[in-house]
Amino acid sequence: MTIKTFQLEYDAINSRNTFTNGDTINGRIVLETDKEMKIQSLEFLAKGKASVCWTEYYGDNQSHVYWSDEKYYSIQQHILRESRQDGSEIIGKGKHLFPFSFKIPEERMPSSFYSTIGRVVHKLKAELKQSMKLKKKTKVHFKFVSRADMDVPRLMVPQHGCKDKRLAFGSGTVSFDVCIDKTGYKPGEAITVTTEINNQSSRLVKPKLILYERRSFFAQGRRKLETRQVLKAKADGVDPNSGKRTVAKVIPIPTELSPSIMNCSIIKLEYRLQVYLDIKFSSNPGIKAPIIILPEVLDMRHLPPSYSDFGFEAFGNPAPPTRGTTPQATEPPPSYETSAMYPAFPSVDYKTAM
C-alpha cells in the first residue's frame, strides 16, 4: 500500500456551512503516503449540475428511462503537472497538503437539492494520476444556496383573495375574505393568515389551512410530479347566521423545508397554501396562494424592488421576470385567482403522477 490518505477538505465561511454566488471556497487536497511515489498529475475540479432520472413501466415487460441534466459550471485546476522527462513527479513519504481556491460563478443556478428522482449537486473533486492505468479520485459535496432564488419581486407584499358560496336547499350564503401577510418566508418563520367570514347560513363554518409541497421533474418532453402535504391547521369555527367574524391563524413553517427552486429548467420545487371553509353537506370553497420558501442567508431588509409586470401567474415559470417600473403604493395586492395554476393536491405523502 502506497497511498494512506487521499481526501478533500474545505473551510466553512459561516455557521451553516453554506456558500452562494461569488463566494470563494478555500481548501486543500490531503495526500498521505507510506513511501516515496511517482505521480503524473494531480487535478482539482469543481462542478455544478442538475440531473433527473426515472423509469416508467408499460404493461408487463416494457419500460422507458427518462433522464436529463443541466450543467452550470465545470472548473479544472492543475495542482501538479508532469515536470520530469519521464512525465512524472516524485512525492516523498508522509503527509502533503495541496491548497486550492475556487470562486463560485455569479451565473443564475439553483440551490443544492436531493431526491430519489432528481438532484442539484455542487461538488469539489480531486483526481490523482499515477500512470495511464492507475488513477485515484475523491470528492465532497458542498451546500450551495442560490442568490438567484431571491430574485423574486413582491416577496413582502400581502396576498389577498375572496370567494362567495351559496349553499343548497336554501341554507343561505357564506363569503370569506383572506389575507396572508406576505409571499416569501424563511424556514422557521410563521405565516399569518387573517380570514373575515360572513356566515349568513344555517351551518357551522370551519376555516382550515393546508400547506403543500410540489416537486416537478422534466425530461425528454415528459413530466413527473410529486406532491405532499407539509402541514395542516384549523382555525376557530364561525357559528350559523352569526354575520361577519374575523379569524386569525399563525402557522409556523417547518425549519427543514428546502428553499423554492424556480431557476432550473428540469427541476421545480414549489409550495402552495390552501385556505378553505369546511361546511357540512357542501363542497368546500377554497383559495390558493403561492408561498415562496427563501434561503436562510437572505436578509429580508434587502429584498429586490418590486416589478410592475409580475403577478402570481409567474410563480413556477422557468423564464425569469423582466424588470419593469416599481408599482405605486396604492396598487392593490395581486389576487389569489391569478395564481391557480395547480391541480388539486391529494393529502398523502409524495403522491406521484406523470
Coordinates of C-alpha atoms in Angstrom, one line a residue:
M1 CA 0.0 0.0 0.0
T2 CA 1.4 3.4 -1.0
I3 CA -1.4 5.9 -0.5
K4 CA -2.8 6.0 3.1
T5 CA -5.0 9.1 2.7
F6 CA -6.4 11.0 -0.3
Q7 CA -9.2 13.4 0.6
L8 CA -10.6 16.9 0.1
E9 CA -11.1 19.5 2.9
Y10 CA -12.6 22.9 2.6
D11 CA -13.1 25.8 5.0
A12 CA -16.5 26.9 6.1
I13 CA -17.3 30.6 5.9
N14 CA -20.4 30.7 8.1
S15 CA -22.1 28.7 10.9
R16 CA -24.5 27.0 8.4
N17 CA -21.6 25.8 6.2
T18 CA -23.3 27.2 3.1
F19 CA -22.0 29.1 0.1
T20 CA -23.6 31.3 -2.5
N21 CA -22.8 33.0 -5.8
G22 CA -19.5 34.8 -5.8
D23 CA -18.2 33.1 -2.6
T24 CA -14.7 31.8 -2.6
I25 CA -14.1 28.2 -1.3
N26 CA -10.6 27.7 0.1
G27 CA -9.4 24.2 0.9
R28 CA -6.7 21.6 0.4
I29 CA -6.1 18.2 -1.1
V30 CA -4.7 15.9 1.6
L31 CA -2.3 13.2 0.3
E32 CA -0.5 10.9 2.7
T33 CA 1.8 8.1 1.5
D34 CA 3.8 5.4 3.4
K35 CA 6.7 5.6 0.9
E36 CA 8.0 7.7 -1.9
M37 CA 5.9 7.6 -5.0
K38 CA 5.7 8.9 -8.6
I39 CA 2.6 10.7 -9.8
Q40 CA 1.9 12.1 -13.3
S41 CA -0.7 14.7 -12.3
L42 CA -2.9 16.0 -9.6
E43 CA -6.0 18.0 -10.6
F44 CA -8.7 19.8 -8.7
L45 CA -12.2 20.1 -10.2
A46 CA -15.4 22.0 -9.2
K47 CA -18.7 21.1 -10.8
G48 CA -22.4 22.2 -10.6
K49 CA -25.1 20.1 -12.2
A50 CA -28.8 19.2 -12.0
S51 CA -30.0 15.8 -13.2
V52 CA -33.2 13.8 -13.2
C53 CA -33.9 10.2 -14.0
W54 CA -36.9 7.9 -13.6
T55 CA -38.4 4.8 -15.2
E56 CA -41.9 4.4 -16.5
Y57 CA -43.4 1.0 -17.0
Y58 CA -45.9 0.0 -19.7
G59 CA -47.6 -3.4 -19.5
D60 CA -45.6 -6.4 -18.2
N61 CA -42.3 -6.2 -20.0
Q62 CA -42.0 -2.7 -21.3
S63 CA -40.3 0.3 -19.7
H64 CA -38.6 3.5 -20.6
V65 CA -36.0 5.5 -18.7
Y66 CA -36.4 9.3 -18.9
W67 CA -33.4 11.4 -18.0
S68 CA -32.0 14.9 -18.4
D69 CA -29.2 17.0 -17.0
E70 CA -28.3 20.7 -16.8
K71 CA -24.7 21.8 -16.3
Y72 CA -23.8 25.1 -14.7
Y73 CA -20.1 25.1 -14.3
S74 CA -17.0 22.8 -14.6
I75 CA -13.7 24.3 -13.5
Q76 CA -10.4 22.5 -13.6
Q77 CA -7.1 23.4 -11.9
H78 CA -3.8 21.6 -12.4
I79 CA -2.3 21.3 -8.9
L80 CA 0.7 19.2 -10.1
R81 CA 1.7 18.5 -13.7
E82 CA 4.5 16.3 -15.0
S83 CA 7.8 18.1 -14.7
R84 CA 10.3 15.3 -15.2
Q85 CA 11.4 13.9 -18.6
D86 CA 9.6 10.7 -17.8
G87 CA 6.4 12.6 -17.3
S88 CA 6.2 12.1 -13.5
E89 CA 6.7 14.0 -10.2
I90 CA 8.3 12.5 -7.1
I91 CA 6.3 12.7 -3.9
G92 CA 8.1 11.9 -0.7
K93 CA 6.8 9.7 2.2
G94 CA 4.5 11.4 4.6
K95 CA 1.5 13.9 4.6
H96 CA 1.3 16.5 1.9
L97 CA -1.2 19.4 1.6
F98 CA -2.0 21.0 -1.7
P99 CA -4.1 24.2 -1.3
F100 CA -6.8 25.2 -3.8
S101 CA -9.1 28.2 -4.2
F102 CA -12.3 28.3 -6.2
K103 CA -14.7 31.2 -6.8
I104 CA -18.3 30.1 -7.3
P105 CA -19.6 31.7 -10.6
E106 CA -22.2 34.5 -10.4
E107 CA -24.4 32.8 -13.0
R108 CA -28.0 32.0 -12.2
M109 CA -28.2 28.4 -10.9
P110 CA -30.3 26.5 -8.3
S111 CA -29.6 25.6 -4.7
S112 CA -28.4 22.2 -3.7
F113 CA -31.3 19.7 -3.7
Y114 CA -31.6 16.0 -3.3
S115 CA -34.4 13.5 -4.0
T116 CA -34.8 10.0 -5.4
I117 CA -35.7 11.3 -8.9
G118 CA -33.7 14.5 -9.2
R119 CA -30.9 16.4 -7.6
V120 CA -28.9 19.6 -7.9
V121 CA -25.3 18.8 -6.9
H122 CA -22.4 21.2 -6.3
K123 CA -19.2 19.3 -5.6
L124 CA -15.4 19.5 -5.4
K125 CA -13.3 16.7 -6.8
A126 CA -9.6 15.7 -6.9
E127 CA -8.0 13.3 -9.3
L128 CA -4.6 11.7 -8.8
K129 CA -3.0 10.0 -11.8
Q130 CA -0.1 7.7 -11.1
S131 CA 0.1 6.1 -14.5
M132 CA -2.1 5.5 -17.6
K133 CA -4.0 2.7 -15.7
L134 CA -3.7 3.8 -12.1
K135 CA -6.0 6.7 -11.0
K136 CA -7.4 7.7 -7.7
K137 CA -10.4 10.1 -7.2
T138 CA -12.1 11.7 -4.2
K139 CA -14.9 14.2 -4.0
V140 CA -17.0 16.2 -1.5
H141 CA -20.3 18.0 -1.9
F142 CA -20.9 21.5 -0.6
K143 CA -24.2 23.1 0.2
F144 CA -24.9 25.9 -2.3
V145 CA -27.7 28.4 -1.7
S146 CA -28.6 30.3 -4.8
R147 CA -28.7 34.1 -4.7
A148 CA -30.9 33.8 -7.8
D149 CA -33.6 32.2 -5.7
M150 CA -34.1 35.6 -4.1
D151 CA -34.7 37.4 -7.3
V152 CA -38.4 37.3 -6.9
P153 CA -40.4 40.6 -6.6
R154 CA -43.2 41.3 -4.2
L155 CA -41.9 38.9 -1.6
M156 CA -43.1 41.2 1.2
V157 CA -46.4 42.2 -0.4
P158 CA -49.6 40.8 1.3
Q159 CA -51.7 38.3 -0.7
H160 CA -55.4 38.7 -0.8
G161 CA -58.4 36.8 -2.1
C162 CA -62.2 36.4 -1.6
K163 CA -64.9 34.0 -2.5
D164 CA -68.7 33.6 -2.1
K165 CA -70.6 30.4 -1.7
R166 CA -74.4 29.9 -1.9
L167 CA -75.5 26.7 -0.1
A168 CA -78.0 24.3 -1.4
F169 CA -81.6 23.8 -0.2
G170 CA -82.0 27.5 0.8
S171 CA -79.4 27.2 3.6
G172 CA -78.1 30.7 2.9
T173 CA -74.8 32.1 1.8
V174 CA -71.2 32.2 3.1
S175 CA -68.5 34.6 1.9
F176 CA -64.9 34.9 3.1
D177 CA -62.0 37.3 2.5
V178 CA -58.5 36.0 3.2
C179 CA -55.3 38.0 3.7
I180 CA -51.8 36.4 4.0
D181 CA -49.2 38.8 5.4
K182 CA -46.6 38.3 2.6
T183 CA -45.4 35.8 0.0
G184 CA -41.8 35.0 0.9
Y185 CA -40.8 33.2 4.1
K186 CA -37.7 31.7 5.6
P187 CA -37.9 28.2 7.2
G188 CA -39.0 28.6 10.8
E189 CA -40.9 31.8 10.2
A190 CA -44.7 32.0 10.7
I191 CA -47.4 32.6 8.1
T192 CA -50.1 34.9 9.5
V193 CA -53.5 34.3 7.8
T194 CA -56.4 36.5 8.6
T195 CA -59.9 35.4 7.4
E196 CA -63.0 37.5 7.5
I197 CA -66.0 35.3 7.2
N198 CA -69.6 36.4 6.7
N199 CA -71.8 33.5 7.6
Q200 CA -75.3 34.1 6.6
S201 CA -76.2 30.4 6.5
S202 CA -77.7 27.9 8.8
R203 CA -74.5 25.8 9.1
L204 CA -71.3 26.0 11.1
V205 CA -68.3 27.1 9.1
K206 CA -64.8 25.9 10.0
P207 CA -61.7 27.6 8.4
K208 CA -58.9 25.1 7.5
L209 CA -55.4 25.6 6.0
I210 CA -53.1 23.2 4.2
L211 CA -49.5 23.9 3.0
Y212 CA -48.5 21.7 0.1
E213 CA -45.1 21.0 -1.5
R214 CA -44.9 20.2 -5.2
R215 CA -41.8 18.7 -6.9
S216 CA -41.8 18.7 -10.7
F217 CA -39.2 16.9 -12.8
F218 CA -38.8 17.3 -16.6
A219 CA -37.1 15.1 -19.1
Q220 CA -37.5 14.3 -22.9
G221 CA -40.9 16.0 -23.1
R222 CA -42.3 14.3 -20.0
R223 CA -43.0 15.5 -16.5
K224 CA -43.0 13.5 -13.3
L225 CA -44.9 15.2 -10.4
E226 CA -44.6 14.5 -6.6
T227 CA -46.8 16.3 -4.1
R228 CA -47.1 16.1 -0.4
Q229 CA -48.9 17.8 2.4
V230 CA -46.4 19.7 4.6
L231 CA -48.8 20.7 7.4
K232 CA -52.4 21.4 8.1
A233 CA -54.2 23.6 10.6
K234 CA -57.6 24.8 11.5
A235 CA -59.0 28.0 13.0
D236 CA -62.0 28.7 15.2
G237 CA -65.3 27.9 13.7
V238 CA -68.0 30.5 12.9
D239 CA -71.5 29.8 14.2
P240 CA -74.6 29.7 11.9
N241 CA -76.1 33.1 11.0
S242 CA -73.5 35.0 13.0
G243 CA -72.7 37.5 10.4
K244 CA -69.2 38.8 10.0
R245 CA -66.4 37.4 12.1
T246 CA -62.6 37.8 11.8
V247 CA -60.5 34.7 12.4
A248 CA -56.6 34.8 12.6
K249 CA -54.3 31.9 12.4
V250 CA -50.5 31.8 12.7
I251 CA -48.8 28.8 11.0
P252 CA -45.1 28.1 11.7
I253 CA -43.1 26.9 8.7
P254 CA -41.1 23.7 9.4
T255 CA -37.4 24.5 9.6
E256 CA -36.4 21.5 7.5
L257 CA -38.2 22.8 4.3
S258 CA -35.9 23.2 1.3
P259 CA -35.9 26.6 -0.5
S260 CA -38.2 27.0 -3.5
I261 CA -36.4 26.3 -6.8
M262 CA -37.6 28.4 -9.7
N263 CA -34.4 28.8 -11.7
C264 CA -33.9 25.3 -13.1
S265 CA -35.4 24.0 -16.3
I266 CA -35.6 20.3 -15.2
I267 CA -36.5 20.6 -11.5
K268 CA -39.1 22.8 -9.9
L269 CA -39.8 23.0 -6.1
E270 CA -42.9 25.0 -5.2
Y271 CA -45.2 25.5 -2.3
R272 CA -48.8 26.4 -2.1
L273 CA -51.1 27.4 0.8
Q274 CA -54.8 26.5 0.5
V275 CA -57.3 28.2 2.7
Y276 CA -60.8 26.7 2.6
L277 CA -64.1 26.5 4.6
D278 CA -65.2 23.2 5.9
I279 CA -69.0 23.2 5.6
K280 CA -71.1 20.1 6.2
F281 CA -73.1 18.7 3.2
S282 CA -71.5 21.2 0.8
S283 CA -68.4 21.4 -1.4
N284 CA -65.8 23.4 0.4
P285 CA -64.9 26.8 -1.1
G286 CA -61.2 27.5 -1.1
I287 CA -58.5 29.9 -2.1
K288 CA -54.9 29.0 -3.2
A289 CA -51.8 31.1 -2.9
P290 CA -48.1 30.5 -3.7
I291 CA -45.7 30.5 -0.8
I292 CA -42.0 31.1 -1.6
I293 CA -39.6 29.5 0.8
L294 CA -36.4 31.6 0.9
P295 CA -32.9 30.6 1.6
E296 CA -31.8 31.2 5.2
V297 CA -29.0 33.5 4.1
L298 CA -31.5 36.1 2.7
D299 CA -31.8 39.3 4.6
M300 CA -35.4 40.4 4.3
R301 CA -34.4 44.0 4.8
H302 CA -32.6 44.0 1.4
L303 CA -35.1 42.5 -0.9
P304 CA -35.0 43.4 -4.6
P305 CA -37.5 46.1 -5.8
S306 CA -41.0 45.1 -7.0
Y307 CA -41.8 44.6 -10.6
S308 CA -44.9 46.0 -12.2
D309 CA -45.2 43.2 -14.6
F310 CA -45.1 40.4 -12.0
G311 CA -48.2 38.5 -10.8
F312 CA -48.7 35.2 -9.2
E313 CA -49.1 33.6 -12.6
A314 CA -45.3 33.9 -12.9
F315 CA -44.7 31.5 -10.0
G316 CA -43.3 28.4 -11.3
N317 CA -42.5 29.9 -14.7
P318 CA -39.0 28.9 -15.8
A319 CA -38.5 32.2 -17.6
P320 CA -37.2 34.9 -15.2
P321 CA -39.4 38.1 -14.9
T322 CA -38.3 41.1 -16.8
R323 CA -37.6 44.3 -15.0
G324 CA -40.3 47.0 -15.1
T325 CA -41.2 50.1 -13.1
T326 CA -41.8 50.0 -9.4
P327 CA -45.6 50.0 -8.7
Q328 CA -47.2 52.8 -6.6
A329 CA -48.0 52.2 -3.0
T330 CA -51.7 52.4 -3.9
E331 CA -51.5 49.4 -6.1
P332 CA -53.7 46.6 -4.6
P333 CA -52.2 43.2 -3.8
P334 CA -52.4 40.6 -6.5
S335 CA -55.5 38.3 -6.5
Y336 CA -55.2 34.7 -5.5
E337 CA -57.2 33.7 -8.5
T338 CA -54.4 34.7 -10.9
S339 CA -52.2 32.0 -9.3
A340 CA -54.4 29.0 -9.6
M341 CA -52.1 27.0 -11.9
Y342 CA -52.0 23.9 -9.7
P343 CA -54.1 20.7 -10.0
A344 CA -55.9 19.5 -6.9
F345 CA -53.4 18.2 -4.4
P346 CA -54.0 14.9 -2.6
S347 CA -53.5 14.6 1.2
V348 CA -50.8 11.9 1.1
D349 CA -47.0 11.9 1.4
Y350 CA -45.4 12.4 -2.0
K351 CA -48.2 11.3 -4.4
T352 CA -46.5 10.7 -7.7
A353 CA -48.0 11.5 -11.1
M354 CA -46.7 11.6 -14.7

